[in-house]
Structure formats: structure tokens, C-alpha cells
mmCIF file of C-alpha atoms in Angstrom:
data_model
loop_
_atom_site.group_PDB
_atom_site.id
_atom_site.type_symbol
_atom_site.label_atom_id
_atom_site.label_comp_id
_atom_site.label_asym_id
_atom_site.label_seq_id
_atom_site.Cartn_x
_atom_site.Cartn_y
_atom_site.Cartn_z
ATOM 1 C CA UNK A 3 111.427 -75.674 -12.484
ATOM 2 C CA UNK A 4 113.589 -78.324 -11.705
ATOM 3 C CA UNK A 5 115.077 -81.109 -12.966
ATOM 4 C CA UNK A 6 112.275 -83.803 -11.432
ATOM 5 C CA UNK A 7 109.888 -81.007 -11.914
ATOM 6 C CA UNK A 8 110.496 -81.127 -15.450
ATOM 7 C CA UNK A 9 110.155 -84.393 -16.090
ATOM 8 C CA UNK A 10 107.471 -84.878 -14.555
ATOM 9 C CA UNK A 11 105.350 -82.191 -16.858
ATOM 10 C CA UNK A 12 106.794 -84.200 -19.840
ATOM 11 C CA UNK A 13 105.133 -87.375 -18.324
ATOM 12 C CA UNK A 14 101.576 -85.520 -17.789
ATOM 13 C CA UNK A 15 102.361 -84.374 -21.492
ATOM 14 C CA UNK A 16 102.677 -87.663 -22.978
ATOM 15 C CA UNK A 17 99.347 -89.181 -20.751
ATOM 16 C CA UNK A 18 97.522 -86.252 -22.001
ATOM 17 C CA UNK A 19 98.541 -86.925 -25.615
ATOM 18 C CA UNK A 20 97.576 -90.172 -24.846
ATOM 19 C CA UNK A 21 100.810 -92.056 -25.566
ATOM 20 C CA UNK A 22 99.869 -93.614 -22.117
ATOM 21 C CA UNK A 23 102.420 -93.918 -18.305
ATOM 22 C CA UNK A 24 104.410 -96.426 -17.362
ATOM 23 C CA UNK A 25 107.235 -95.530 -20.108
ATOM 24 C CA UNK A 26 110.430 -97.767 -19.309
ATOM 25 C CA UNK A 27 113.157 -96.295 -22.021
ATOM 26 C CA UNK A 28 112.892 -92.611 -23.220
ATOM 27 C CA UNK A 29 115.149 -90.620 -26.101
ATOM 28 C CA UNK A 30 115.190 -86.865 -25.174
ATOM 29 C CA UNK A 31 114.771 -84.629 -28.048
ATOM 30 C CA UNK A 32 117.683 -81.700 -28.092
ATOM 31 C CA UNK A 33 119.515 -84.074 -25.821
ATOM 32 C CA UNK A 34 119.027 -81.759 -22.398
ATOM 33 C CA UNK A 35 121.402 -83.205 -20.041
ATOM 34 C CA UNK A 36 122.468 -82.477 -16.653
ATOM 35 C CA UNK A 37 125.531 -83.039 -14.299
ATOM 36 C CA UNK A 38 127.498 -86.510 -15.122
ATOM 37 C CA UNK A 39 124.578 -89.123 -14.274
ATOM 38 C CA UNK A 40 121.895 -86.572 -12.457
ATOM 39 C CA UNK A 41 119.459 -87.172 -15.344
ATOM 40 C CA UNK A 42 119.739 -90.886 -15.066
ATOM 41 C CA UNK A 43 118.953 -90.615 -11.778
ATOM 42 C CA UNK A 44 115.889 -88.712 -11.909
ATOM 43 C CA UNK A 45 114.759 -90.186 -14.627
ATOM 44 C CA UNK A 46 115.291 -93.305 -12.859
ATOM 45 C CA UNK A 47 113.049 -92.412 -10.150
ATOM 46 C CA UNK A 48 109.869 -91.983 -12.318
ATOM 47 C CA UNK A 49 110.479 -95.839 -14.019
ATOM 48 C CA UNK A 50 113.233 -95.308 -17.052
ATOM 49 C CA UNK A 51 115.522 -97.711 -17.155
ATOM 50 C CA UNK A 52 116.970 -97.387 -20.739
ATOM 51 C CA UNK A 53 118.353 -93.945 -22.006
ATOM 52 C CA UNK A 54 118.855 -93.905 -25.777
ATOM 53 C CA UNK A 55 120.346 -90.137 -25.617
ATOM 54 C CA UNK A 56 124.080 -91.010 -26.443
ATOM 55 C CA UNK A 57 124.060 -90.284 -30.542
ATOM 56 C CA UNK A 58 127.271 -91.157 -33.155
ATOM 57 C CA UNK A 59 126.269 -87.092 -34.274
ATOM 58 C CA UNK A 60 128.174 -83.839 -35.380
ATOM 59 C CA UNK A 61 131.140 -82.906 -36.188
ATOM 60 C CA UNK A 62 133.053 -85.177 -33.876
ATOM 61 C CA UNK A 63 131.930 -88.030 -35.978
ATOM 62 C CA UNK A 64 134.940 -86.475 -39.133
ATOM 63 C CA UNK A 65 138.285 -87.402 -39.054
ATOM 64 C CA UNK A 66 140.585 -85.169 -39.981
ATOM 65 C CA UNK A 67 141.038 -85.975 -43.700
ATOM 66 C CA UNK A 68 136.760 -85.375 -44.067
ATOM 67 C CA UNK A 69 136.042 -89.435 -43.819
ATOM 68 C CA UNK A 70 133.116 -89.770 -41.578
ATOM 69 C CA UNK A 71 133.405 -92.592 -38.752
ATOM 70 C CA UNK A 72 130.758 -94.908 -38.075
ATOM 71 C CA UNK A 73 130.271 -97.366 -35.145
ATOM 72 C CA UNK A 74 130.176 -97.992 -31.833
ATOM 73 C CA UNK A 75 131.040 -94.422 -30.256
ATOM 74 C CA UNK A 76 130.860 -95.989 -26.427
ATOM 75 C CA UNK A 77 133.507 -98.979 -27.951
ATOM 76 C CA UNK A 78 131.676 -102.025 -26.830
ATOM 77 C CA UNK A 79 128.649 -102.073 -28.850
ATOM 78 C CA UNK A 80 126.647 -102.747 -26.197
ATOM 79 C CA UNK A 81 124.126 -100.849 -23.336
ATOM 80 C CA UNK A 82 125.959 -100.081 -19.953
ATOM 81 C CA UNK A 83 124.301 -99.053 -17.102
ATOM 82 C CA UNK A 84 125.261 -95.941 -15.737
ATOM 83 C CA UNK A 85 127.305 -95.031 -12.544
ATOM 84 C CA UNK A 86 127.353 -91.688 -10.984
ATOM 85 C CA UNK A 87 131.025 -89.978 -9.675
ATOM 86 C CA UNK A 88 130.759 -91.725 -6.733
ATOM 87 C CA UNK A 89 131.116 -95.441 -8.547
ATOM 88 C CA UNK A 90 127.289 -96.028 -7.696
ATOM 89 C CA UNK A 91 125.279 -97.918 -9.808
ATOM 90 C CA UNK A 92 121.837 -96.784 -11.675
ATOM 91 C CA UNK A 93 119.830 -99.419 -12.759
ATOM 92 C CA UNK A 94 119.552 -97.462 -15.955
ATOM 93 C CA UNK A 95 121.148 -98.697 -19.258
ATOM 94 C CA UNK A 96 122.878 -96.395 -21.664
ATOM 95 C CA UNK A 97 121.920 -97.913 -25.087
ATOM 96 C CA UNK A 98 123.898 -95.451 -27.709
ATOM 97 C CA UNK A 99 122.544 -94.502 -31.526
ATOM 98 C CA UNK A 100 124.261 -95.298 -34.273
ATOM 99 C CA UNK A 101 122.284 -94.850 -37.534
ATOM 100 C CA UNK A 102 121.184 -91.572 -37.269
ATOM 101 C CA UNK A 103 118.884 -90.147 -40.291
ATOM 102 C CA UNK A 104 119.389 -86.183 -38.964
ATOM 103 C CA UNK A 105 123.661 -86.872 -39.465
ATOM 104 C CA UNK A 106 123.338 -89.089 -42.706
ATOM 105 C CA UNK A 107 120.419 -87.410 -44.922
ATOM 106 C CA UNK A 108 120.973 -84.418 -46.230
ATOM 107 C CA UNK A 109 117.091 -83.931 -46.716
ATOM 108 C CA UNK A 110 117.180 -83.806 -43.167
ATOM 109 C CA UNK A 111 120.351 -81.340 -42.948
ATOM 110 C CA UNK A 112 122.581 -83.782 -42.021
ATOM 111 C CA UNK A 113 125.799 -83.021 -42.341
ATOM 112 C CA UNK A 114 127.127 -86.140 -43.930
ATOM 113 C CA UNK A 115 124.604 -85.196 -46.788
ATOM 114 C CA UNK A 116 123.702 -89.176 -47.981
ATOM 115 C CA UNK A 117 121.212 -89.969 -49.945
ATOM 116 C CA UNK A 118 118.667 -92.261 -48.475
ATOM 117 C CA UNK A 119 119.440 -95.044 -50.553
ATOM 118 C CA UNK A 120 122.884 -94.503 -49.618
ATOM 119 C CA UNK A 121 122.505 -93.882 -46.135
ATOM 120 C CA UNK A 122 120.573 -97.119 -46.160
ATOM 121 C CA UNK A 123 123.305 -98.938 -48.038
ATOM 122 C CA UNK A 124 125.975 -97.579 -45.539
ATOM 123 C CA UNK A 125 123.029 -99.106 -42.604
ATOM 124 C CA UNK A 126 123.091 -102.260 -44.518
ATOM 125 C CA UNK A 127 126.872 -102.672 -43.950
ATOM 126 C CA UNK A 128 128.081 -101.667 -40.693
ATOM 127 C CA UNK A 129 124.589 -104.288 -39.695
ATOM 128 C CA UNK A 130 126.536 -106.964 -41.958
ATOM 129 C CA UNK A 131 129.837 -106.535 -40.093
ATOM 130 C CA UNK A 132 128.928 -107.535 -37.117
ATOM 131 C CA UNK A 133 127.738 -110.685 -38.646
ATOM 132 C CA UNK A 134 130.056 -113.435 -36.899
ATOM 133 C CA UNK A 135 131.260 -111.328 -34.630
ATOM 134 C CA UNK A 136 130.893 -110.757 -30.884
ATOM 135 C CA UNK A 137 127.445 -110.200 -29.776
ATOM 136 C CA UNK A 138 126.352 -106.033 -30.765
ATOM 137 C CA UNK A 139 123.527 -104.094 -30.827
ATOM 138 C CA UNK A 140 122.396 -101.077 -33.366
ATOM 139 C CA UNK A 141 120.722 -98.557 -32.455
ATOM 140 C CA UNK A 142 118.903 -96.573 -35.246
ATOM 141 C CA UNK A 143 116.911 -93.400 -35.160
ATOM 142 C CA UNK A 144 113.994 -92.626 -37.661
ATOM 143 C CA UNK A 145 111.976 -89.438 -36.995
ATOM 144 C CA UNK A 146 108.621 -89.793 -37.398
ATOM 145 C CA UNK A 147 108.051 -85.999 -38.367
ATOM 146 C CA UNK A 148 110.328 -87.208 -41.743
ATOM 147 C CA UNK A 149 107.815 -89.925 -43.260
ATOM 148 C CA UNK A 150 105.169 -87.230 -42.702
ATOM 149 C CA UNK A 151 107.019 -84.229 -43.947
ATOM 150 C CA UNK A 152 107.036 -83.050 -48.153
ATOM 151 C CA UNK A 153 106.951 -86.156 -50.246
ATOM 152 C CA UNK A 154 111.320 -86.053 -51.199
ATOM 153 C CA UNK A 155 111.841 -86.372 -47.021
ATOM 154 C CA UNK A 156 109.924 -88.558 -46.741
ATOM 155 C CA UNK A 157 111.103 -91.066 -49.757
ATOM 156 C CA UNK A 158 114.509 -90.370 -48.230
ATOM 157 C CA UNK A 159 113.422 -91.684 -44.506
ATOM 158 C CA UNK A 160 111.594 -94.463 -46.304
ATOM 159 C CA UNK A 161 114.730 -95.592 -47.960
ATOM 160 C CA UNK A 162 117.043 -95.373 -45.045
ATOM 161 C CA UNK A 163 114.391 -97.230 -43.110
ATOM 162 C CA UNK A 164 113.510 -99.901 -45.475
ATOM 163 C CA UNK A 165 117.893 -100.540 -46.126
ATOM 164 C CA UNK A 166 118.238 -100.959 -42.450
ATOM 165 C CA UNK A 167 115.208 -103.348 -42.003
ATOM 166 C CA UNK A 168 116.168 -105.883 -45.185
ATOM 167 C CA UNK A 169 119.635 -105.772 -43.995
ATOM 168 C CA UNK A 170 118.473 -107.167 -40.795
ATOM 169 C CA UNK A 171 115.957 -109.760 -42.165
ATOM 170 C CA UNK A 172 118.504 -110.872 -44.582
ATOM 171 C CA UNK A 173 120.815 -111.540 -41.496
ATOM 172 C CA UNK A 174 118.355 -113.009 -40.038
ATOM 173 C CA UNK A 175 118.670 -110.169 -36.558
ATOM 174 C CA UNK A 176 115.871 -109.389 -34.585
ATOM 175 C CA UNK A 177 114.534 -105.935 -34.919
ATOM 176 C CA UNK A 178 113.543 -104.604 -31.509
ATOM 177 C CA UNK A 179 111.641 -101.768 -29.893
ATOM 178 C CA UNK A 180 113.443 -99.894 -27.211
ATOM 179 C CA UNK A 181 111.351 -101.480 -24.413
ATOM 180 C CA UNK A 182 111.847 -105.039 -25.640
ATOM 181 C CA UNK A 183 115.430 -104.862 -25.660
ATOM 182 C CA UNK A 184 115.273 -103.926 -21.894
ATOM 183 C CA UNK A 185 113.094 -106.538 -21.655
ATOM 184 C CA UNK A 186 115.672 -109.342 -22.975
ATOM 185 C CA UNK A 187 118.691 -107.350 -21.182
ATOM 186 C CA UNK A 188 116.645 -108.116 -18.147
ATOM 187 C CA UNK A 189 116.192 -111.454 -18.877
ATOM 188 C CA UNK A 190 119.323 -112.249 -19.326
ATOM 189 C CA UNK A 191 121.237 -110.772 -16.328
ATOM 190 C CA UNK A 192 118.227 -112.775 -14.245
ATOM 191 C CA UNK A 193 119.478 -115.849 -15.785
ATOM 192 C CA UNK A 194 122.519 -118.367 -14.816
ATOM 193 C CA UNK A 195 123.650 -121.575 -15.776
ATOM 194 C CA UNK A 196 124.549 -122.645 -12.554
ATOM 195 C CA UNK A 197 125.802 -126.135 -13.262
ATOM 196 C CA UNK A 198 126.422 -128.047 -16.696
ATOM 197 C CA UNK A 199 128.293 -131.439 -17.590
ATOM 198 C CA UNK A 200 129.805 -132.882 -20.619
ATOM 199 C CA UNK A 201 129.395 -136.796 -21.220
ATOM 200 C CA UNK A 202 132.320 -137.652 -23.529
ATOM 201 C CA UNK A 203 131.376 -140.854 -24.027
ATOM 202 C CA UNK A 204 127.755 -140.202 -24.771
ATOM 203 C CA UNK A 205 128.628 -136.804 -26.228
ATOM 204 C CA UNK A 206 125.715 -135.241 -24.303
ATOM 205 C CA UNK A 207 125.690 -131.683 -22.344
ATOM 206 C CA UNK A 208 123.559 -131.389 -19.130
ATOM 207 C CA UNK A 209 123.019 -128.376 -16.995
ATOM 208 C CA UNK A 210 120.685 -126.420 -14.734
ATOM 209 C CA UNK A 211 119.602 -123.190 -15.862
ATOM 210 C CA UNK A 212 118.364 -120.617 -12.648
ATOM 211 C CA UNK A 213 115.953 -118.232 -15.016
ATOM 212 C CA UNK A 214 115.189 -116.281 -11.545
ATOM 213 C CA UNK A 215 112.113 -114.405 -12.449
ATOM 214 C CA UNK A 216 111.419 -114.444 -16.073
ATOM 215 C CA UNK A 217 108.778 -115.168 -17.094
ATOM 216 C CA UNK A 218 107.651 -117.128 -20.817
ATOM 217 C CA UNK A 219 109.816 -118.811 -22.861
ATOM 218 C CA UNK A 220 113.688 -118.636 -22.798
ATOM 219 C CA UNK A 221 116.152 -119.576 -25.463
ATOM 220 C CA UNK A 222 119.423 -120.372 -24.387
ATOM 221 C CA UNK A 223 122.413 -120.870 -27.455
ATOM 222 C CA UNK A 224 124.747 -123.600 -27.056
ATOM 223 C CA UNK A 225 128.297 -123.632 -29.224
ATOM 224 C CA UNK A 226 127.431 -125.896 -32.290
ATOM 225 C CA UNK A 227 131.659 -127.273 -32.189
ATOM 226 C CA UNK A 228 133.937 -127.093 -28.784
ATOM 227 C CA UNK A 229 137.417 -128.854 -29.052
ATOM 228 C CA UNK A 230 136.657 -131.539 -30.443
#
């Protein structure tokens, strides 16, 4: 069948398997991908908003002198949403992968062959430098098939989970599920500080925040030094 067709029978899969509708950010496994933004947009029309198929995987991730690169593969660090060859835009985020247990373990295959208390060593660090830095996210895969697979896989996928999780708590960064990050992207864009004043002489900063339609509490960060 076709494209919608398809996705649609996934859908009735998941209901039936009882992982429930509604779904709002999906990761395709095998990474089936048509046209330049024609899955976004179909995918789109059934309720995703968040694609987390873009993964730092393979052999494009070695240099030439066998060093294995790490990072950001779309450069900012950060979802964009995507725009078809026209310039349109789908409200639909790209959010891309970064820690990937099926490239870093090599119970798992991976070509980069780590141990998992290496590969959750080498998680630990590229979280820690992006401590102080602009704003990032990281995006981390964990297969559940490998924490229920023989009992070395799954010590390996325990590691590599448990190194990327203290590295985080230590830093003190939230640790998100895909549908709550949307959730705070969407927050965010909905909210502007439309007007704000600085009282030198009382050294006190006003403003009026528009939150549009969010709803709960909102947190907004304020520099702790400007100037002087």
C-alpha cells in the first residue's frame, strides 16, 4: 500500500498491542523514508509532530584516520522543524540521535565496538561539554529488546544507560521523554516577553510575559550578571 496506508496499519498495530492512539513523536525502526519531507508530511497528518529518525550511525560517523565523530550531526544541537522543497513549513520537529547503543556496543554489533561502560563514559562526556554552553539537546537511543536479551547485552545496555543517566543528574539536566520535550518546545515558541524594564536605581527588572496557551506552571531564566 501506500505511504498513508502504511502508516496507518502501524497505528492499528500499536492500539491493538495496546500501546494506546494519540502518539505525538514516533522513531521508525529501519529508518523507511520517503521523498525529501513526504514522510513528515504524512506522518503529520495522523498527529506526529516530533520525528526522532535522523541517527549520528554508520560508517559516515569515521574520519578518515579511523577516529569516530560524535555530536551534533544536524550542527545546531537542536530540533528543527521540517520544510518540504517548496520552502513550506511542517509543524513537525526533526529531533536527531546522538548516543546510539546499536553504533557504540559491540554486543549490539556496533561498529564502534565500546564497551558499555565505555560507551557510557564517552555518553557521560559529550553530556558534560555542553555544560556552559549554548542551550543543546541529546538525544539517546536504548533498545528495549537489549535489557531483555542474554544476560552480557543486557549488562552492556544497562551500563550505557545508567552512564548517560548519572551524567545527567550530576549536571543537574532534565531527562525527558520524547513527548515531553515537544511539550516544552511548544511551550516555549507560545511564549514572549513582550515588554521588560530595568530600574537602575532600584536595580529591579519588570516585564510582561504573553504565555499564549500554556497551560501549568512556567519557568522563565533570567541572566544572574548583565553589564554591570
Amino acid at each position: 500500500g501506500g505511504l498513508a496506508e502504511g502508516l496507518a496499519a502501524a497505528w492499528r498495530r500499536f492500539e491493538e498491542d495496546g500501546y494506546g492512539t494519540g502518539h505525538v513523536t514516533t522513531r521508525t525502526h529501519k529508518v523507511l523514508w520517503r521523498g525529501w519531507a513526504e514522510t513528515a508530511r504524512a506522518q503529520r497528518a495522523i498527529g506526529v509532530r516530533m520525528n526522532l529518525d535522523a541517527y549520528a550511525v554508520g560508517p559516515a560517523m569515521r574520519a578518515a584516520d579511523g577516529a569516530w565523530g560524535h555530536g551534533h550531526i544536524n550542527g545546531s544541537g537542536l530540533p528543527s522543524r521540517f520544510v518540504d522543497p517548496s520552502g513550506t513549513v511542517i509543524d513537525s520537529y526533526q529531533q536527531a540521535t546522538q548516543i546510539v547503543d546499536e553504533q557504540w556496543l559491540g554486543a549490539f554489533g556496533g561498529p564502534e565496538g565500546l564497551s558499555g561502560a565505555d560507551a557510557g563514559a564517552l555518553a557521560a562526556r559529550l553530556v558534560a561539554s555542553s555544560a556552559g554552553g549554548p542551550p543543546v539537546a541529546w538525544c539517546a537511543q536504548f533498545h528495549a529488546d537489549g535489557f531483555a536479551a542474554d544476560p552480557f547485552r543486557a549488562s552492556q545496555s544497562v551500563a550505557l544507560l545508567e552512564g548517560t543517566l548519572a551524567a545527567c543528574r550530576r549536571l543537574r539536566i532534565p531527562v525527558l521523554a520524547a513527548a515531553q520535550w515537544l511539550a516544552f518546545l511548544d511551550a516555549r515558541r507560545a511564549t514572549a516577553i513582550v515588554e521588560r524594564h530595568w530600574n537602575t536605581a532600584t536595580r529591579t527588572l519588570t516585564c510582561t510575559i504573553d504565555v499564549g496557551r500554556v497551560a501549568g506552571t512556567l519557568g522563565v531564566l533570567v541572566p544572574a550578571r548583565s553589564a554591570t
